[in-house]
mmCIF file with all atom_site columns, C-alpha atoms in Angstrom:
data_model
loop_
_atom_site.group_PDB
_atom_site.id
_atom_site.type_symbol
_atom_site.label_atom_id
_atom_site.label_alt_id
_atom_site.label_comp_id
_atom_site.label_asym_id
_atom_site.label_entity_id
_atom_site.label_seq_id
_atom_site.pdbx_PDB_ins_code
_atom_site.Cartn_x
_atom_site.Cartn_y
_atom_site.Cartn_z
_atom_site.occupancy
_atom_site.B_iso_or_equiv
_atom_site.pdbx_formal_charge
_atom_site.auth_seq_id
_atom_site.auth_comp_id
_atom_site.auth_asym_id
_atom_site.auth_atom_id
_atom_site.pdbx_PDB_model_num
ATOM 1   C CA . MET A 1 1   ? -3.571  -22.135 -25.730 1.00 92.00 ? 1307 MET A CA 1
ATOM 2   C CA . THR A 1 2   ? -5.840  -20.935 -22.927 1.00 92.00 ? 1308 THR A CA 1
ATOM 3   C CA . ALA A 1 3   ? -5.527  -24.265 -21.153 1.00 93.00 ? 1309 ALA A CA 1
ATOM 4   C CA . ALA A 1 4   ? -1.750  -24.223 -21.628 1.00 94.00 ? 1310 ALA A CA 1
ATOM 5   C CA . ARG A 1 5   ? -1.469  -20.816 -19.974 1.00 92.00 ? 1311 ARG A CA 1
ATOM 6   C CA . VAL A 1 6   ? -3.288  -22.144 -16.909 1.00 91.00 ? 1312 VAL A CA 1
ATOM 7   C CA . VAL A 1 7   ? -1.175  -25.304 -16.752 1.00 93.00 ? 1313 VAL A CA 1
ATOM 8   C CA . PHE A 1 8   ? 2.049   -23.331 -17.229 1.00 92.00 ? 1314 PHE A CA 1
ATOM 9   C CA . ALA A 1 9   ? 1.063   -21.040 -14.351 1.00 90.00 ? 1315 ALA A CA 1
ATOM 10  C CA . GLU A 1 10  ? 0.403   -24.034 -12.107 1.00 90.00 ? 1316 GLU A CA 1
ATOM 11  C CA . HIS A 1 11  ? 3.325   -26.278 -13.024 1.00 90.00 ? 1317 HIS A CA 1
ATOM 12  C CA . GLY A 1 12  ? 5.792   -24.248 -15.063 1.00 89.00 ? 1318 GLY A CA 1
ATOM 13  C CA . VAL A 1 13  ? 6.554   -25.029 -18.685 1.00 91.00 ? 1319 VAL A CA 1
ATOM 14  C CA . GLU A 1 14  ? 8.903   -27.917 -17.937 1.00 88.00 ? 1320 GLU A CA 1
ATOM 15  C CA . GLY A 1 15  ? 6.347   -29.510 -15.640 1.00 89.00 ? 1321 GLY A CA 1
ATOM 16  C CA . ALA A 1 16  ? 3.486   -29.252 -18.135 1.00 91.00 ? 1322 ALA A CA 1
ATOM 17  C CA . SER A 1 17  ? 3.312   -32.239 -20.424 1.00 91.00 ? 1323 SER A CA 1
ATOM 18  C CA . VAL A 1 18  ? 1.377   -32.256 -23.688 1.00 93.00 ? 1324 VAL A CA 1
ATOM 19  C CA . GLU A 1 19  ? -0.929  -34.851 -22.128 1.00 93.00 ? 1325 GLU A CA 1
ATOM 20  C CA . VAL A 1 20  ? -1.787  -32.602 -19.172 1.00 94.00 ? 1326 VAL A CA 1
ATOM 21  C CA . ILE A 1 21  ? -2.417  -29.631 -21.440 1.00 94.00 ? 1327 ILE A CA 1
ATOM 22  C CA . CYS A 1 22  ? -4.674  -31.682 -23.717 1.00 95.00 ? 1328 CYS A CA 1
ATOM 23  C CA . GLU A 1 23  ? -6.590  -33.074 -20.754 1.00 95.00 ? 1329 GLU A CA 1
ATOM 24  C CA . ARG A 1 24  ? -7.171  -29.579 -19.342 1.00 94.00 ? 1330 ARG A CA 1
ATOM 25  C CA . ALA A 1 25  ? -8.319  -28.323 -22.764 1.00 94.00 ? 1331 ALA A CA 1
ATOM 26  C CA . GLY A 1 26  ? -10.532 -31.324 -23.460 1.00 94.00 ? 1332 GLY A CA 1
ATOM 27  C CA . PHE A 1 27  ? -8.689  -32.254 -26.675 1.00 93.00 ? 1333 PHE A CA 1
ATOM 28  C CA . THR A 1 28  ? -6.691  -35.243 -27.848 1.00 93.00 ? 1334 THR A CA 1
ATOM 29  C CA . ARG A 1 29  ? -2.960  -35.395 -28.514 1.00 93.00 ? 1335 ARG A CA 1
ATOM 30  C CA . GLY A 1 30  ? -3.850  -35.620 -32.183 1.00 93.00 ? 1336 GLY A CA 1
ATOM 31  C CA . ALA A 1 31  ? -5.630  -32.270 -31.965 1.00 92.00 ? 1337 ALA A CA 1
ATOM 32  C CA . PHE A 1 32  ? -2.565  -30.778 -30.299 1.00 94.00 ? 1338 PHE A CA 1
ATOM 33  C CA . TYR A 1 33  ? -0.165  -31.969 -32.975 1.00 95.00 ? 1339 TYR A CA 1
ATOM 34  C CA . SER A 1 34  ? -2.466  -30.838 -35.741 1.00 94.00 ? 1340 SER A CA 1
ATOM 35  C CA . ASN A 1 35  ? -1.929  -27.290 -34.477 1.00 93.00 ? 1341 ASN A CA 1
ATOM 36  C CA . PHE A 1 36  ? 1.600   -27.318 -33.009 1.00 94.00 ? 1342 PHE A CA 1
ATOM 37  C CA . ALA A 1 37  ? 4.774   -29.156 -33.982 1.00 93.00 ? 1343 ALA A CA 1
ATOM 38  C CA . ASP A 1 38  ? 5.782   -29.562 -30.333 1.00 90.00 ? 1344 ASP A CA 1
ATOM 39  C CA . ARG A 1 39  ? 5.599   -27.858 -26.950 1.00 89.00 ? 1345 ARG A CA 1
ATOM 40  C CA . SER A 1 40  ? 8.189   -25.239 -27.995 1.00 89.00 ? 1346 SER A CA 1
ATOM 41  C CA . ASP A 1 41  ? 5.970   -24.289 -30.930 1.00 92.00 ? 1347 ASP A CA 1
ATOM 42  C CA . LEU A 1 42  ? 3.110   -23.813 -28.474 1.00 94.00 ? 1348 LEU A CA 1
ATOM 43  C CA . VAL A 1 43  ? 5.317   -21.676 -26.209 1.00 92.00 ? 1349 VAL A CA 1
ATOM 44  C CA . LEU A 1 44  ? 6.204   -19.341 -29.069 1.00 91.00 ? 1350 LEU A CA 1
ATOM 45  C CA . ALA A 1 45  ? 2.569   -19.073 -30.123 1.00 93.00 ? 1351 ALA A CA 1
ATOM 46  C CA . ILE A 1 46  ? 1.538   -18.094 -26.586 1.00 92.00 ? 1352 ILE A CA 1
ATOM 47  C CA . ILE A 1 47  ? 4.316   -15.503 -26.321 1.00 88.00 ? 1353 ILE A CA 1
ATOM 48  C CA . GLU A 1 48  ? 3.234   -13.974 -29.625 1.00 88.00 ? 1354 GLU A CA 1
ATOM 49  C CA . GLN A 1 49  ? -0.404  -13.997 -28.525 1.00 89.00 ? 1355 GLN A CA 1
ATOM 50  C CA . GLY A 1 50  ? 0.489   -12.199 -25.293 1.00 84.00 ? 1356 GLY A CA 1
ATOM 51  C CA . ILE A 1 51  ? 2.405   -9.492  -27.146 1.00 83.00 ? 1357 ILE A CA 1
ATOM 52  C CA . ALA A 1 52  ? -0.505  -8.986  -29.520 1.00 85.00 ? 1358 ALA A CA 1
ATOM 53  C CA . PHE A 1 53  ? -2.907  -8.643  -26.585 1.00 85.00 ? 1359 PHE A CA 1
ATOM 54  C CA . GLN A 1 54  ? -0.730  -6.046  -24.845 1.00 81.00 ? 1360 GLN A CA 1
ATOM 55  C CA . PHE A 1 55  ? -0.360  -4.074  -28.076 1.00 84.00 ? 1361 PHE A CA 1
ATOM 56  C CA . ALA A 1 56  ? -4.122  -4.106  -28.645 1.00 87.00 ? 1362 ALA A CA 1
ATOM 57  C CA . ALA A 1 57  ? -4.686  -2.800  -25.104 1.00 85.00 ? 1363 ALA A CA 1
ATOM 58  C CA . ALA A 1 58  ? -2.235  0.047   -25.695 1.00 86.00 ? 1364 ALA A CA 1
ATOM 59  C CA . GLN A 1 59  ? -3.873  0.881   -29.037 1.00 89.00 ? 1365 GLN A CA 1
ATOM 60  C CA . SER A 1 60  ? -7.267  1.018   -27.356 1.00 90.00 ? 1366 SER A CA 1
ATOM 61  C CA . ALA A 1 61  ? -5.967  3.332   -24.619 1.00 88.00 ? 1367 ALA A CA 1
ATOM 62  C CA . ILE A 1 62  ? -4.501  5.749   -27.168 1.00 90.00 ? 1368 ILE A CA 1
ATOM 63  C CA . ALA A 1 63  ? -7.720  5.684   -29.198 1.00 91.00 ? 1369 ALA A CA 1
ATOM 64  C CA . THR A 1 64  ? -9.590  6.631   -26.011 1.00 92.00 ? 1370 THR A CA 1
ATOM 65  C CA . MET A 1 65  ? -7.196  9.521   -25.488 1.00 91.00 ? 1371 MET A CA 1
ATOM 66  C CA . LYS A 1 66  ? -7.615  10.752  -29.059 1.00 91.00 ? 1372 LYS A CA 1
ATOM 67  C CA . SER A 1 67  ? -11.393 10.705  -28.733 1.00 92.00 ? 1373 SER A CA 1
ATOM 68  C CA . ALA A 1 68  ? -11.245 12.956  -25.664 1.00 90.00 ? 1374 ALA A CA 1
ATOM 69  C CA . GLY A 1 69  ? -10.982 16.130  -27.740 1.00 86.00 ? 1375 GLY A CA 1
ATOM 70  C CA . ASP A 1 70  ? -8.707  19.129  -27.312 1.00 87.00 ? 1376 ASP A CA 1
ATOM 71  C CA . ARG A 1 71  ? -7.341  19.071  -23.774 1.00 90.00 ? 1377 ARG A CA 1
ATOM 72  C CA . ALA A 1 72  ? -4.175  19.995  -21.928 1.00 90.00 ? 1378 ALA A CA 1
ATOM 73  C CA . PRO A 1 73  ? -1.255  17.591  -22.521 1.00 88.00 ? 1379 PRO A CA 1
ATOM 74  C CA . GLU A 1 74  ? -1.232  16.304  -18.941 1.00 87.00 ? 1380 GLU A CA 1
ATOM 75  C CA . GLU A 1 75  ? -4.970  15.595  -19.123 1.00 90.00 ? 1381 GLU A CA 1
ATOM 76  C CA . LEU A 1 76  ? -4.552  13.579  -22.314 1.00 88.00 ? 1382 LEU A CA 1
ATOM 77  C CA . VAL A 1 77  ? -1.749  11.529  -20.783 1.00 87.00 ? 1383 VAL A CA 1
ATOM 78  C CA . ALA A 1 78  ? -3.884  10.880  -17.698 1.00 88.00 ? 1384 ALA A CA 1
ATOM 79  C CA . ILE A 1 79  ? -6.777  9.711   -19.888 1.00 89.00 ? 1385 ILE A CA 1
ATOM 80  C CA . ALA A 1 80  ? -4.545  7.281   -21.795 1.00 87.00 ? 1386 ALA A CA 1
ATOM 81  C CA . LEU A 1 81  ? -2.975  5.875   -18.631 1.00 84.00 ? 1387 LEU A CA 1
ATOM 82  C CA . SER A 1 82  ? -6.366  5.547   -16.951 1.00 84.00 ? 1388 SER A CA 1
ATOM 83  C CA . ALA A 1 83  ? -7.704  3.617   -19.938 1.00 83.00 ? 1389 ALA A CA 1
ATOM 84  C CA . LEU A 1 84  ? -4.655  1.364   -19.894 1.00 78.00 ? 1390 LEU A CA 1
ATOM 85  C CA . THR A 1 85  ? -4.613  0.699   -16.155 1.00 71.00 ? 1391 THR A CA 1
ATOM 86  C CA . GLY A 1 86  ? -8.351  0.785   -15.486 1.00 65.00 ? 1392 GLY A CA 1
ATOM 87  C CA . SER A 1 87  ? -8.515  -2.933  -16.125 1.00 51.00 ? 1393 SER A CA 1
ATOM 88  C CA . GLY A 1 88  ? -5.918  -5.239  -14.595 1.00 47.00 ? 1394 GLY A CA 1
ATOM 89  C CA . ALA A 1 89  ? -5.958  -7.293  -17.760 1.00 44.00 ? 1395 ALA A CA 1
ATOM 90  C CA . ALA A 1 90  ? -4.964  -4.284  -19.839 1.00 45.00 ? 1396 ALA A CA 1
ATOM 91  C CA . LEU A 1 91  ? -1.567  -4.094  -18.191 1.00 51.00 ? 1397 LEU A CA 1
ATOM 92  C CA . GLY A 1 92  ? -1.253  -7.822  -17.903 1.00 50.00 ? 1398 GLY A CA 1
ATOM 93  C CA . THR A 1 93  ? -1.550  -7.784  -14.121 1.00 55.00 ? 1399 THR A CA 1
ATOM 94  C CA . ASP A 1 94  ? -3.747  -10.869 -13.776 1.00 75.00 ? 1400 ASP A CA 1
ATOM 95  C CA . ARG A 1 95  ? -1.779  -13.082 -11.397 1.00 81.00 ? 1401 ARG A CA 1
ATOM 96  C CA . HIS A 1 96  ? -1.951  -16.254 -13.487 1.00 82.00 ? 1402 HIS A CA 1
ATOM 97  C CA . ASP A 1 97  ? -1.037  -14.370 -16.651 1.00 85.00 ? 1403 ASP A CA 1
ATOM 98  C CA . VAL A 1 98  ? 2.013   -12.786 -15.029 1.00 87.00 ? 1404 VAL A CA 1
ATOM 99  C CA . ILE A 1 99  ? 3.188   -16.127 -13.626 1.00 90.00 ? 1405 ILE A CA 1
ATOM 100 C CA . THR A 1 100 ? 2.703   -17.703 -17.049 1.00 91.00 ? 1406 THR A CA 1
ATOM 101 C CA . ASP A 1 101 ? 4.642   -14.915 -18.763 1.00 88.00 ? 1407 ASP A CA 1
ATOM 102 C CA . HIS A 1 102 ? 7.533   -15.348 -16.331 1.00 89.00 ? 1408 HIS A CA 1
ATOM 103 C CA . ALA A 1 103 ? 7.478   -19.115 -16.824 1.00 91.00 ? 1409 ALA A CA 1
ATOM 104 C CA . LEU A 1 104 ? 7.570   -18.672 -20.597 1.00 91.00 ? 1410 LEU A CA 1
ATOM 105 C CA . MET A 1 105 ? 10.464  -16.210 -20.360 1.00 89.00 ? 1411 MET A CA 1
ATOM 106 C CA . LEU A 1 106 ? 12.500  -18.530 -18.108 1.00 90.00 ? 1412 LEU A CA 1
ATOM 107 C CA . HIS A 1 107 ? 11.789  -21.497 -20.361 1.00 91.00 ? 1413 HIS A CA 1
ATOM 108 C CA . ALA A 1 108 ? 12.944  -19.543 -23.412 1.00 90.00 ? 1414 ALA A CA 1
ATOM 109 C CA . ALA A 1 109 ? 16.087  -18.469 -21.545 1.00 91.00 ? 1415 ALA A CA 1
ATOM 110 C CA . ARG A 1 110 ? 16.944  -22.101 -20.789 1.00 90.00 ? 1416 ARG A CA 1
ATOM 111 C CA . ASP A 1 111 ? 16.320  -23.339 -24.325 1.00 89.00 ? 1417 ASP A CA 1
ATOM 112 C CA . PRO A 1 112 ? 18.990  -22.247 -26.844 1.00 88.00 ? 1418 PRO A CA 1
ATOM 113 C CA . GLU A 1 113 ? 16.573  -22.815 -29.719 1.00 84.00 ? 1419 GLU A CA 1
ATOM 114 C CA . LEU A 1 114 ? 14.031  -20.425 -28.220 1.00 89.00 ? 1420 LEU A CA 1
ATOM 115 C CA . ARG A 1 115 ? 16.322  -17.610 -27.065 1.00 91.00 ? 1421 ARG A CA 1
ATOM 116 C CA . GLN A 1 116 ? 16.649  -15.838 -30.399 1.00 90.00 ? 1422 GLN A CA 1
ATOM 117 C CA . ALA A 1 117 ? 12.969  -16.302 -31.199 1.00 90.00 ? 1423 ALA A CA 1
ATOM 118 C CA . TYR A 1 118 ? 12.041  -14.815 -27.826 1.00 89.00 ? 1424 TYR A CA 1
ATOM 119 C CA . LEU A 1 119 ? 14.367  -11.844 -28.359 1.00 90.00 ? 1425 LEU A CA 1
ATOM 120 C CA . GLY A 1 120 ? 12.824  -11.388 -31.790 1.00 89.00 ? 1426 GLY A CA 1
ATOM 121 C CA . PHE A 1 121 ? 9.375   -11.107 -30.235 1.00 87.00 ? 1427 PHE A CA 1
ATOM 122 C CA . VAL A 1 122 ? 10.707  -8.620  -27.666 1.00 86.00 ? 1428 VAL A CA 1
ATOM 123 C CA . ASP A 1 123 ? 12.249  -6.483  -30.412 1.00 89.00 ? 1429 ASP A CA 1
ATOM 124 C CA . VAL A 1 124 ? 8.984   -6.463  -32.363 1.00 86.00 ? 1430 VAL A CA 1
ATOM 125 C CA . CYS A 1 125 ? 7.063   -5.548  -29.206 1.00 85.00 ? 1431 CYS A CA 1
ATOM 126 C CA . ASN A 1 126 ? 9.425   -2.656  -28.435 1.00 86.00 ? 1432 ASN A CA 1
ATOM 127 C CA . GLU A 1 127 ? 9.134   -1.354  -32.001 1.00 89.00 ? 1433 GLU A CA 1
ATOM 128 C CA . GLN A 1 128 ? 5.339   -1.449  -31.784 1.00 87.00 ? 1434 GLN A CA 1
ATOM 129 C CA . VAL A 1 129 ? 5.346   0.261   -28.392 1.00 86.00 ? 1435 VAL A CA 1
ATOM 130 C CA . ALA A 1 130 ? 7.719   2.937   -29.687 1.00 90.00 ? 1436 ALA A CA 1
ATOM 131 C CA . ALA A 1 131 ? 5.385   3.692   -32.605 1.00 90.00 ? 1437 ALA A CA 1
ATOM 132 C CA . LEU A 1 132 ? 2.401   3.940   -30.258 1.00 88.00 ? 1438 LEU A CA 1
ATOM 133 C CA . ILE A 1 133 ? 4.235   6.197   -27.821 1.00 89.00 ? 1439 ILE A CA 1
ATOM 134 C CA . ARG A 1 134 ? 5.400   8.473   -30.645 1.00 91.00 ? 1440 ARG A CA 1
ATOM 135 C CA . ASP A 1 135 ? 1.845   8.746   -31.958 1.00 91.00 ? 1441 ASP A CA 1
ATOM 136 C CA . ALA A 1 136 ? 0.394   9.401   -28.499 1.00 90.00 ? 1442 ALA A CA 1
ATOM 137 C CA . LEU A 1 137 ? 2.980   12.063  -27.631 1.00 91.00 ? 1443 LEU A CA 1
ATOM 138 C CA . ASP A 1 138 ? 2.474   13.828  -30.955 1.00 91.00 ? 1444 ASP A CA 1
ATOM 139 C CA . HIS A 1 139 ? -1.269  13.933  -30.350 1.00 91.00 ? 1445 HIS A CA 1
ATOM 140 C CA . ALA A 1 140 ? -0.838  15.198  -26.772 1.00 91.00 ? 1446 ALA A CA 1
ATOM 141 C CA . ARG A 1 141 ? 1.733   17.798  -27.909 1.00 92.00 ? 1447 ARG A CA 1
ATOM 142 C CA . ILE A 1 142 ? 4.424   16.338  -25.685 1.00 92.00 ? 1448 ILE A CA 1
ATOM 143 C CA . THR A 1 143 ? 8.077   15.706  -26.431 1.00 94.00 ? 1449 THR A CA 1
ATOM 144 C CA . LEU A 1 144 ? 10.538  13.453  -24.654 1.00 94.00 ? 1450 LEU A CA 1
ATOM 145 C CA . THR A 1 145 ? 13.633  14.703  -22.866 1.00 95.00 ? 1451 THR A CA 1
ATOM 146 C CA . VAL A 1 146 ? 15.403  11.388  -23.564 1.00 96.00 ? 1452 VAL A CA 1
ATOM 147 C CA . PRO A 1 147 ? 15.682  9.427   -26.823 1.00 95.00 ? 1453 PRO A CA 1
ATOM 148 C CA . LEU A 1 148 ? 12.543  7.460   -27.668 1.00 93.00 ? 1454 LEU A CA 1
ATOM 149 C CA . GLU A 1 149 ? 14.418  4.158   -27.478 1.00 92.00 ? 1455 GLU A CA 1
ATOM 150 C CA . VAL A 1 150 ? 15.472  4.967   -23.899 1.00 94.00 ? 1456 VAL A CA 1
ATOM 151 C CA . ALA A 1 151 ? 11.934  5.980   -22.945 1.00 93.00 ? 1457 ALA A CA 1
ATOM 152 C CA . VAL A 1 152 ? 10.559  2.681   -24.245 1.00 90.00 ? 1458 VAL A CA 1
ATOM 153 C CA . GLN A 1 153 ? 13.096  0.712   -22.213 1.00 91.00 ? 1459 GLN A CA 1
ATOM 154 C CA . LEU A 1 154 ? 12.299  2.699   -19.052 1.00 93.00 ? 1460 LEU A CA 1
ATOM 155 C CA . LEU A 1 155 ? 8.541   2.343   -19.482 1.00 89.00 ? 1461 LEU A CA 1
ATOM 156 C CA . VAL A 1 156 ? 8.736   -1.386  -20.237 1.00 87.00 ? 1462 VAL A CA 1
ATOM 157 C CA . ALA A 1 157 ? 11.040  -1.945  -17.247 1.00 91.00 ? 1463 ALA A CA 1
ATOM 158 C CA . THR A 1 158 ? 8.644   -0.086  -14.958 1.00 91.00 ? 1464 THR A CA 1
ATOM 159 C CA . HIS A 1 159 ? 5.708   -2.090  -16.309 1.00 87.00 ? 1465 HIS A CA 1
ATOM 160 C CA . ASP A 1 160 ? 7.591   -5.364  -15.711 1.00 88.00 ? 1466 ASP A CA 1
ATOM 161 C CA . HIS A 1 161 ? 8.546   -4.219  -12.200 1.00 91.00 ? 1467 HIS A CA 1
ATOM 162 C CA . LEU A 1 162 ? 4.904   -3.502  -11.355 1.00 88.00 ? 1468 LEU A CA 1
ATOM 163 C CA . GLN A 1 163 ? 3.897   -6.935  -12.649 1.00 86.00 ? 1469 GLN A CA 1
ATOM 164 C CA . THR A 1 164 ? 6.468   -8.621  -10.429 1.00 88.00 ? 1470 THR A CA 1
ATOM 165 C CA . LEU A 1 165 ? 5.486   -6.615  -7.339  1.00 88.00 ? 1471 LEU A CA 1
ATOM 166 C CA . GLY A 1 166 ? 1.855   -7.522  -7.937  1.00 86.00 ? 1472 GLY A CA 1
ATOM 167 C CA . LEU A 1 167 ? 2.679   -11.221 -7.644  1.00 87.00 ? 1473 LEU A CA 1
ATOM 168 C CA . PHE A 1 168 ? 3.608   -10.686 -4.003  1.00 89.00 ? 1474 PHE A CA 1
ATOM 169 C CA . ASP A 1 169 ? 1.416   -7.766  -2.955  1.00 87.00 ? 1475 ASP A CA 1
ATOM 170 C CA . GLU A 1 170 ? -1.103  -6.178  -5.324  1.00 82.00 ? 1476 GLU A CA 1
ATOM 171 C CA . THR A 1 171 ? -1.207  -2.983  -3.251  1.00 84.00 ? 1477 THR A CA 1
ATOM 172 C CA . ARG A 1 172 ? 2.431   -2.293  -4.131  1.00 84.00 ? 1478 ARG A CA 1
ATOM 173 C CA . ALA A 1 173 ? 1.813   -2.457  -7.881  1.00 83.00 ? 1479 ALA A CA 1
ATOM 174 C CA . ASP A 1 174 ? 0.888   1.222   -8.207  1.00 85.00 ? 1480 ASP A CA 1
ATOM 175 C CA . PRO A 1 175 ? 0.261   2.018   -11.910 1.00 82.00 ? 1481 PRO A CA 1
ATOM 176 C CA . SER A 1 176 ? 0.718   5.740   -11.199 1.00 85.00 ? 1482 SER A CA 1
ATOM 177 C CA . LEU A 1 177 ? 4.462   5.029   -11.284 1.00 89.00 ? 1483 LEU A CA 1
ATOM 178 C CA . ILE A 1 178 ? 4.216   4.828   -15.066 1.00 89.00 ? 1484 ILE A CA 1
ATOM 179 C CA . GLY A 1 179 ? 2.608   8.257   -15.175 1.00 88.00 ? 1485 GLY A CA 1
ATOM 180 C CA . ALA A 1 180 ? 5.258   9.656   -12.821 1.00 92.00 ? 1486 ALA A CA 1
ATOM 181 C CA . LEU A 1 181 ? 8.034   8.259   -15.002 1.00 93.00 ? 1487 LEU A CA 1
ATOM 182 C CA . LEU A 1 182 ? 6.480   9.653   -18.171 1.00 91.00 ? 1488 LEU A CA 1
ATOM 183 C CA . ALA A 1 183 ? 6.109   13.077  -16.532 1.00 91.00 ? 1489 ALA A CA 1
ATOM 184 C CA . ALA A 1 184 ? 9.766   12.974  -15.504 1.00 94.00 ? 1490 ALA A CA 1
ATOM 185 C CA . ILE A 1 185 ? 11.040  12.255  -19.024 1.00 95.00 ? 1491 ILE A CA 1
ATOM 186 C CA . SER A 1 186 ? 8.736   14.503  -21.056 1.00 93.00 ? 1492 SER A CA 1
ATOM 187 C CA . ARG A 1 187 ? 7.604   18.121  -21.452 1.00 92.00 ? 1493 ARG A CA 1
ATOM 188 C CA . PRO A 1 188 ? 4.824   19.921  -23.283 1.00 90.00 ? 1494 PRO A CA 1
ATOM 189 C CA . VAL A 1 189 ? 6.089   20.866  -26.748 1.00 88.00 ? 1495 VAL A CA 1
ATOM 190 C CA . ASP A 1 190 ? 5.834   24.610  -26.122 1.00 77.00 ? 1496 ASP A CA 1
ATOM 191 C CA . GLN A 1 191 ? 8.111   24.256  -23.057 1.00 62.00 ? 1497 GLN A CA 1
ATOM 192 C CA . ALA A 1 192 ? 10.589  21.826  -24.496 1.00 46.00 ? 1498 ALA A CA 1
ATOM 193 C CA . ASP A 1 193 ? 14.049  21.985  -25.919 1.00 52.00 ? 1499 ASP A CA 1
ATOM 194 C CA . PRO A 1 194 ? 14.565  20.514  -29.405 1.00 54.00 ? 1500 PRO A CA 1
ATOM 195 C CA . PRO A 1 195 ? 13.751  16.762  -29.442 1.00 53.00 ? 1501 PRO A CA 1
ATOM 196 C CA . PRO A 1 196 ? 16.755  14.575  -28.542 1.00 54.00 ? 1502 PRO A CA 1
ATOM 197 C CA . ALA A 1 197 ? 18.556  12.755  -31.323 1.00 55.00 ? 1503 ALA A CA 1
ATOM 198 C CA . ARG A 1 198 ? 17.545  9.126   -31.824 1.00 58.00 ? 1504 ARG A CA 1
ATOM 199 C CA . LEU A 1 199 ? 20.006  6.443   -30.812 1.00 55.00 ? 1505 LEU A CA 1
ATOM 200 C CA . GLY A 1 200 ? 21.816  4.573   -33.562 1.00 52.00 ? 1506 GLY A CA 1
#
């Protein structure tokens, strides 16, 4: 899977044959097919792996925030964001990883058999992120001024935007935008109106 990510970044998914992937990994075709039914099966496994990695990074950042003790809400948010953005890998900003993720997304969009599976992974990711954000905000004594589902979409879109900008110019991928967005759509609990109703 590691070798496939590199090959996908270099050649795209369509341009990466099983043979090339196996050669880069140092394995035989037999080893490939003992683990994956076909290249699409590999693509789905890599997408799922990437989502799991991002979720683990977010969990770690929130754990860091919770271990910081009793602090002002804005300080706790800053600690969590610093832990998440302190390493490029945490936000998935490694250039090859971002190119691979885009290649996987485009491949899934072109393949009717992969579209629903890809959307399923996205839905699971958003549900996990929503649970993490809810937990983090509760701990930091912050409430949202928009429904949680909207906040997740805004935060994910901003994250994706930063990833894309970083492909062309790393200096433009300013992670403080995520903090600015969160500040704009949240308030400390003691200053807030009643929490907005959830969508649906």
